[in-house]
XYZ file of C-alpha atoms in Angstrom:
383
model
C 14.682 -172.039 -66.027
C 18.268 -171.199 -66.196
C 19.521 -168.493 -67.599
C 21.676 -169.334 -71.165
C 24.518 -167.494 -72.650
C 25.641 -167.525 -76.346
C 29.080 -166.065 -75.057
C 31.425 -168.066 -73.636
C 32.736 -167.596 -70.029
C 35.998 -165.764 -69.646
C 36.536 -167.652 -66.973
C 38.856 -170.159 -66.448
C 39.833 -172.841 -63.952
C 43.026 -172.322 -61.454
C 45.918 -174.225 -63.304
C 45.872 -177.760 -61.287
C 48.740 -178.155 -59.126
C 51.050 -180.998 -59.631
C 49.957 -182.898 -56.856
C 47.659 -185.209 -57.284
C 45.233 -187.632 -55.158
C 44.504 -191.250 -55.408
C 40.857 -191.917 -56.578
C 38.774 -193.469 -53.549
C 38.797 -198.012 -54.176
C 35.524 -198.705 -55.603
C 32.352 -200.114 -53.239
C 33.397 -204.116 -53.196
C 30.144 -205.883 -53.974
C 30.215 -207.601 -50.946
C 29.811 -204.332 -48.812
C 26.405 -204.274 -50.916
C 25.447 -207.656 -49.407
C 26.215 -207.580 -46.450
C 23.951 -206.795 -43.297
C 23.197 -202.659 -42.987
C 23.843 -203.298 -39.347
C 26.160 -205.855 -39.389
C 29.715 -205.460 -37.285
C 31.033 -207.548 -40.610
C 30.392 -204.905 -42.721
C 31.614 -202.187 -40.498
C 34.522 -203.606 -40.405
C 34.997 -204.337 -44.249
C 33.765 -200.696 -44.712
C 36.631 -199.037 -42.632
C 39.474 -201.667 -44.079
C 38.639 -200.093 -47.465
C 38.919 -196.594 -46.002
C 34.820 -195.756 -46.884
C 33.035 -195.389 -43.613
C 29.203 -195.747 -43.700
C 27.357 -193.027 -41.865
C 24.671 -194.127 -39.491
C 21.981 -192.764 -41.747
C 19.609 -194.620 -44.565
C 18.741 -192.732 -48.154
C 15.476 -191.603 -46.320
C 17.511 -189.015 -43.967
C 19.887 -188.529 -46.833
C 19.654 -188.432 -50.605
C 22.559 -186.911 -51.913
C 21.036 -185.959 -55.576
C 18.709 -184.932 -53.394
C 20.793 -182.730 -50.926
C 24.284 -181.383 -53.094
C 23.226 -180.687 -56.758
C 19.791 -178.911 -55.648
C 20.703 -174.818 -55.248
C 22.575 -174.929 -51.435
C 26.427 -175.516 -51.942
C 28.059 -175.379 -55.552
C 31.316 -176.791 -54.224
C 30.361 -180.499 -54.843
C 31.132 -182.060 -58.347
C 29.466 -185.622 -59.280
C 32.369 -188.229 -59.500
C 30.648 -191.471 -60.070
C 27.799 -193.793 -59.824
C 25.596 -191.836 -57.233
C 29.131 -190.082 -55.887
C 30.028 -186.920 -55.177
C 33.491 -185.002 -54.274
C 33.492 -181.660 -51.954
C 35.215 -180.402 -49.232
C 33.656 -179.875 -45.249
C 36.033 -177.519 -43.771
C 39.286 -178.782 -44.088
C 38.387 -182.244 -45.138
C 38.086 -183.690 -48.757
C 35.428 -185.982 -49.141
C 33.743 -188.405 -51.738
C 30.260 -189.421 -50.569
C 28.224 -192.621 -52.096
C 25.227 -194.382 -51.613
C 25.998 -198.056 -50.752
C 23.313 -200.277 -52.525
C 22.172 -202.103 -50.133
C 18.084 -202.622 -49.424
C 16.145 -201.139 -48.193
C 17.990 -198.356 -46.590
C 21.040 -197.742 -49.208
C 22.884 -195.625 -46.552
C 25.867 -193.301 -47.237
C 29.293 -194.323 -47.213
C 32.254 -191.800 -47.522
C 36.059 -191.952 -48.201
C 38.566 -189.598 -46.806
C 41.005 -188.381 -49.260
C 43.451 -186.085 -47.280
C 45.404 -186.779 -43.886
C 42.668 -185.443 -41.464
C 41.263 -187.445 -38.438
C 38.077 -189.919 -40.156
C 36.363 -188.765 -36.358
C 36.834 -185.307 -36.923
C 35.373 -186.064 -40.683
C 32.497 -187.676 -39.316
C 31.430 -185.517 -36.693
C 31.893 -182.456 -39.492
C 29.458 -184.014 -41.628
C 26.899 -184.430 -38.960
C 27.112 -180.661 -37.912
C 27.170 -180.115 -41.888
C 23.985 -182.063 -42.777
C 22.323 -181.262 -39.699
C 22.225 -184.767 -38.336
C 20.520 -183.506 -35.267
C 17.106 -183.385 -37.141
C 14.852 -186.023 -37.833
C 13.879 -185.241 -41.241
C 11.801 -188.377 -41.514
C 9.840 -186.885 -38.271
C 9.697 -184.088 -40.027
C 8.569 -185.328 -42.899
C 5.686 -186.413 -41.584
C 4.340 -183.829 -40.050
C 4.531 -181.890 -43.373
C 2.905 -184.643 -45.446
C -0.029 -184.433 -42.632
C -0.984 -180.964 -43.135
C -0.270 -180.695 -47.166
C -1.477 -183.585 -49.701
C 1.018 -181.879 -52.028
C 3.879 -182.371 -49.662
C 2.775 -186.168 -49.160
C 2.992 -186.650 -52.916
C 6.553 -185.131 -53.015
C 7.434 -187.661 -50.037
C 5.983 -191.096 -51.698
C 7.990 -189.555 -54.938
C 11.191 -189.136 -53.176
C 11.110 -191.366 -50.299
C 12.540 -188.863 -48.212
C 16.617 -187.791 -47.791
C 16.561 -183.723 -49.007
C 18.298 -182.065 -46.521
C 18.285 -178.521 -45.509
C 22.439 -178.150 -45.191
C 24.298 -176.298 -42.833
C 27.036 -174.637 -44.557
C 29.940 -172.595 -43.387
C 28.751 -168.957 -43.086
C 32.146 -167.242 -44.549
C 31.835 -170.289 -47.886
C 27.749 -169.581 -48.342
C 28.224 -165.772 -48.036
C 30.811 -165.678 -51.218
C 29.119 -168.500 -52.937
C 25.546 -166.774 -52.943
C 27.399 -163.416 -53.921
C 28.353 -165.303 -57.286
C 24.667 -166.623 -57.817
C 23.293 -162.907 -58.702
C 21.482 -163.105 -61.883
C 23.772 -165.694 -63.222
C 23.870 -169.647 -64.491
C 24.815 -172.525 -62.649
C 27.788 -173.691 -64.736
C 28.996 -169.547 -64.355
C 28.241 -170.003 -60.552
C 30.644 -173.280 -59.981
C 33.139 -171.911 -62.139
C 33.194 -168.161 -60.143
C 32.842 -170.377 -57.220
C 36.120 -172.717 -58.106
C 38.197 -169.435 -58.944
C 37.820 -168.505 -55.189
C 38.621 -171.556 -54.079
C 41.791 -171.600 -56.195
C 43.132 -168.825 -53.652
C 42.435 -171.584 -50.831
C 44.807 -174.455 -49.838
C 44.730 -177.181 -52.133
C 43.217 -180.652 -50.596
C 43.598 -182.762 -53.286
C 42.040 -184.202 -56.910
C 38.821 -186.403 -57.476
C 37.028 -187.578 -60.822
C 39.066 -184.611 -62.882
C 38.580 -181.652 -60.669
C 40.467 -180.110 -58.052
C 39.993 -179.096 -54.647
C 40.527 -176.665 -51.839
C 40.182 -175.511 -48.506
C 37.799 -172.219 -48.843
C 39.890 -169.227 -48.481
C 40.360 -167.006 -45.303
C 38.357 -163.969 -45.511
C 41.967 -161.785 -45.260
C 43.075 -163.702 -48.002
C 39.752 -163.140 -50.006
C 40.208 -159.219 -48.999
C 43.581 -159.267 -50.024
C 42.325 -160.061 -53.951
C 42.193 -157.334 -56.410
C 38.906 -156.278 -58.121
C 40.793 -156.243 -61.516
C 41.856 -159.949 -60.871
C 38.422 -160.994 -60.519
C 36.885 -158.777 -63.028
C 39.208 -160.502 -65.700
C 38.715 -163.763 -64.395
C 34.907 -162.829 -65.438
C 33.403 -162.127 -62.708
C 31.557 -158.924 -64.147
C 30.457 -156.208 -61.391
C 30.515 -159.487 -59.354
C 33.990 -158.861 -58.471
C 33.390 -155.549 -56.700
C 31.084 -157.600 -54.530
C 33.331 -160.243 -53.228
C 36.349 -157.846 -52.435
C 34.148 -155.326 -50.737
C 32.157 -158.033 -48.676
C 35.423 -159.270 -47.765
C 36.407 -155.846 -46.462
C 33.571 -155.167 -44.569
C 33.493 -158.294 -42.571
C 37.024 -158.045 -41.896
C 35.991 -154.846 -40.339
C 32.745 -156.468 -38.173
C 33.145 -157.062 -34.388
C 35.111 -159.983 -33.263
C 35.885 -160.508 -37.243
C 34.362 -161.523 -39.969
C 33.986 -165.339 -39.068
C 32.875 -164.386 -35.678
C 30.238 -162.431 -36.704
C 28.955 -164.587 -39.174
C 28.689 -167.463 -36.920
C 27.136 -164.726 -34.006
C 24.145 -164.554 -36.552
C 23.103 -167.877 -35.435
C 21.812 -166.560 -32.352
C 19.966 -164.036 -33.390
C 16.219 -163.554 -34.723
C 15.165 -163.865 -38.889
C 14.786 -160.411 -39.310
C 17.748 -159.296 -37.409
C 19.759 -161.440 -39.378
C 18.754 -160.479 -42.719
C 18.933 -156.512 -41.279
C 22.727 -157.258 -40.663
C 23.406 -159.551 -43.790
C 22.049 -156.562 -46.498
C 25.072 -154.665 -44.461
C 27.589 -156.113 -46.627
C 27.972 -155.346 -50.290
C 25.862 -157.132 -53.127
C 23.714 -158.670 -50.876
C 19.826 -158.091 -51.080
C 16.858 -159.720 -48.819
C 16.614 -162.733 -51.362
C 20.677 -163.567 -51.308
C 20.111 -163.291 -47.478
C 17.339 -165.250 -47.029
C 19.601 -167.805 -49.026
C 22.316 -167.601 -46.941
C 20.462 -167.268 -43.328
C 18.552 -170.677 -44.460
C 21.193 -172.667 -45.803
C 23.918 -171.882 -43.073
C 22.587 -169.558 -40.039
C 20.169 -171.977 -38.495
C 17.271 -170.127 -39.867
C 15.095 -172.950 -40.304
C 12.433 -171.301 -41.110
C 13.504 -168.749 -43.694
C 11.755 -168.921 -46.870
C 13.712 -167.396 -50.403
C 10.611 -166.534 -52.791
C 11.896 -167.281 -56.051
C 9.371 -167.392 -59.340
C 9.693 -171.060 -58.164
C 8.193 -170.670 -54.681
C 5.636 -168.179 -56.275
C 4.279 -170.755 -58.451
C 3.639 -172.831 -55.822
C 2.337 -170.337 -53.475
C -0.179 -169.212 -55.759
C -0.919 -173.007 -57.148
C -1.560 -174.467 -53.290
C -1.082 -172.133 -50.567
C -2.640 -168.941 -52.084
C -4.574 -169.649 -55.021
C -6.282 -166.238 -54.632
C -3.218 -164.884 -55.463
C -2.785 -166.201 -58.799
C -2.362 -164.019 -62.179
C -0.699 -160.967 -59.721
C 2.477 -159.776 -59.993
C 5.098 -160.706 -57.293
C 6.218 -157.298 -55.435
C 7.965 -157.193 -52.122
C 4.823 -156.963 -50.166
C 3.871 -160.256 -51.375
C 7.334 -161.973 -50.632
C 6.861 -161.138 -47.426
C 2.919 -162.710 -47.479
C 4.235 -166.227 -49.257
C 6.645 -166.438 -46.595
C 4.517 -165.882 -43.564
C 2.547 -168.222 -45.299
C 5.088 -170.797 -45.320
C 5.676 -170.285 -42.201
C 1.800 -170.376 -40.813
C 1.418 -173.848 -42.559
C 4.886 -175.463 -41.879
C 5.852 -173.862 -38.408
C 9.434 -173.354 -37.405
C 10.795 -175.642 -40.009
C 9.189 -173.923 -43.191
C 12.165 -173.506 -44.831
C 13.067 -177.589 -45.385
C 9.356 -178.013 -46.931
C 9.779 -174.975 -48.878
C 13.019 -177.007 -49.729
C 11.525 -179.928 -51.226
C 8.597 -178.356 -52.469
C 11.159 -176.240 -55.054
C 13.213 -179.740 -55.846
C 9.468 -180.840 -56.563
C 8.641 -178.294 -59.332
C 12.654 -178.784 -60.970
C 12.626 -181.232 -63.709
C 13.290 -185.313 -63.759
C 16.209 -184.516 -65.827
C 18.068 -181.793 -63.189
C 17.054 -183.680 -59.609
C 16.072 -187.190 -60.754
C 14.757 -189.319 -57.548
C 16.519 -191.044 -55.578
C 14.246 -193.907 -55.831
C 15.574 -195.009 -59.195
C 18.965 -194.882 -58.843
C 20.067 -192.390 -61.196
C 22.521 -188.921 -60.526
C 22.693 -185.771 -62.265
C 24.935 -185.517 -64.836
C 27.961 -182.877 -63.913
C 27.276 -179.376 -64.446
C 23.364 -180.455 -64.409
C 23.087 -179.185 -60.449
C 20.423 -176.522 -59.856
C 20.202 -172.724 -59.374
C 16.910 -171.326 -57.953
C 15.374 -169.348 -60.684
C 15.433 -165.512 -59.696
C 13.101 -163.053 -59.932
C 13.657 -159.855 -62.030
C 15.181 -157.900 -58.771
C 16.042 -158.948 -55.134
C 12.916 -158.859 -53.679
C 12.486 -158.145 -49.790
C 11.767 -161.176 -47.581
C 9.902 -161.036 -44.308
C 12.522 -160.422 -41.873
C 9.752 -160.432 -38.933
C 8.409 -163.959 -38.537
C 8.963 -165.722 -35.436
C 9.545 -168.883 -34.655
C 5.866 -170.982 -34.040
């Protein structure tokens, strides 16, 4: 359950720059009739500027995939729409009603190539994964799993995020609310290049890590970012100072084993085992990493670990959910862990895809945290 606050937020959204961006042309209703496959509506697609990605709702559900505790970057802006920003690129994504496979269509805002668009939102929803394969091989092993898949009918997506973007983004997620988190979120994007407007909100390129080490604490601190603010200046700092930089390093995580990773991420300031689990799942190609959250516990001790139940959740059993994950799920134990959370969220936060409906804004999901940053396995290997 998230967190509430009687007080209201000192903070307060970057002043929107004059400049302002077109809203995307609506679907047409005959893009919803035609053909999926259909050269027709390809080219009817890409003469309204929305190009359909080669995907159906199965590999991607986006109130499955954006509102659900990965990214807090994207903002709902219609009907089953949503507005964010993939590197340099602003982009509105939508599900284009058509049956059965209601596939995702998305519009290009800003100037940039639609190839290099494309081929960023492949590497970004890790379009190299068959999640209905997947899938499958989860529903075989757990009868809990297969109920979650006949429910959702597939399409939650384990995202792969920008390193430097998940790093600062999970640093403003400590012990806080998810309408604190986009907010702390959208200040330090406000020191980022400005892409463009969408459904009321503004957007930017995420800043440089020099430019996020060039902010002062007191800025920060009275923008409301509590003892938050400390965190994201001295992070900045210290990755400036990491071999090869900052972005370098990040991305050189990718290579490396789970525990090595999380060893290297609880180097930089504010960030415990749990934030770095986060962050090593969500954007380091840790497949496999597994954040234990009073969520995950629940369902650990519900239908992995029943034996468990009634106990107390300490570090040493963090690390014994995880491996557990891991033992049942293989190397992928962190995208059924994934939709096993979405499964125990309410109807009203991550409705299913199935019917149609989106969250309403400021409705996305923040994994429920424990009392402290508990230690996650940093030792299992890949099965």
């Amino acid at each position: 359950m998230v967190t509430t606050y009687r007080r209201r937020s000192r903070i307060k959204p970057p002043t929107p720059p004059p400049a302002s961006t077109p809203p995307p042309p609506p679907l047409p209703p005959s893009l919803h009739k035609q053909n999926p496959n259909s050269t027709t509506r390809r080219s009817l697609a890409s003469s309204l500027h929305w190009e359909l990605l080669p995907f159906p709702q199965s590999e991607l559900s986006l109130p499955l995939t954006l509102p659900t505790g990965q990214s807090f970057r994207w903002r709902p802006t219609g009907p089953l729409q949503f507005t964010g920003v993939v590197g340099s690129h602003l982009i509105s994504l939508a599900h284009v009603d058509t049956s059965p496979s209601r596939q995702v269509a998305f519009y290009l805002h800003n100037g940039t190539s639609v190839s290099s668009a494309h081929a960023a939102l492949s590497d970004y929803f890790n379009f190299g994964i068959s999640l209905s394969d997947l899938w499958q091989e989860f529903s075989a092993v757990d009868l809990r799993f297969k109920e979650l898949s006949e429910r959702f009918g597939g399409g939650a997506r384990v995202m792969r995020q920008d390193p430097v973007e998940c790093v600062f983004q999970f640093l403003c997620s400590s012990n806080n609310n998810i309408k604190r988190i986009e907010k702390m979120v959208s200040v330090l994007e406000s020191y980022g290049s400005h892409l463009g407007s969408a459904g009321g909100f503004e957007f930017y390129q995420f800043p440089s890590i020099e430019r996020l080490a060039s902010i002062a604490e007191t800025e920060l601190r009275q923008a409301g970012f509590g003892y938050r603010a400390k965190y994201v200046v001295g992070t900045a700092k210290a990755l400036q100072g990491k071999p090869g930089g900052g972005e370098k390093w990040l991305s050189s995580l990718r290579q490396m084993e789970l525990g090595a990773v999380i060893d290297a991420l609880c180097t930089l300031p504010g960030v415990g085992p749990k934030v770095a689990t986060c962050i090593a799942l969500f954007s380091l190609d840790q497949h496999h990493a597994v954040p234990v959250d009073t969520h995950v516990w629940k369902i650990a001790t519900r239908y992995l670990m029943p034996e468990l139940a009634g106990m107390s959740l300490t570090p040493k059993l963090c690390n014994r959910v995880a491996e557990a994950f891991v033992a049942k799920y293989g190397k992928y134990a962190g995208w059924a862990q994934n939709v096993l959370f979405i499964g125990e969220l309410s109807s009203q936060k991550v409705p299913s895809a199935v019917d149609g409906t989106a969250p309403h804004a400021g409705k996305a999901v923040k994994r429920k945290r424990v009392k402290k940053d508990l230690p996650i396995s940093g030792g299992i290997e890949e099965k």
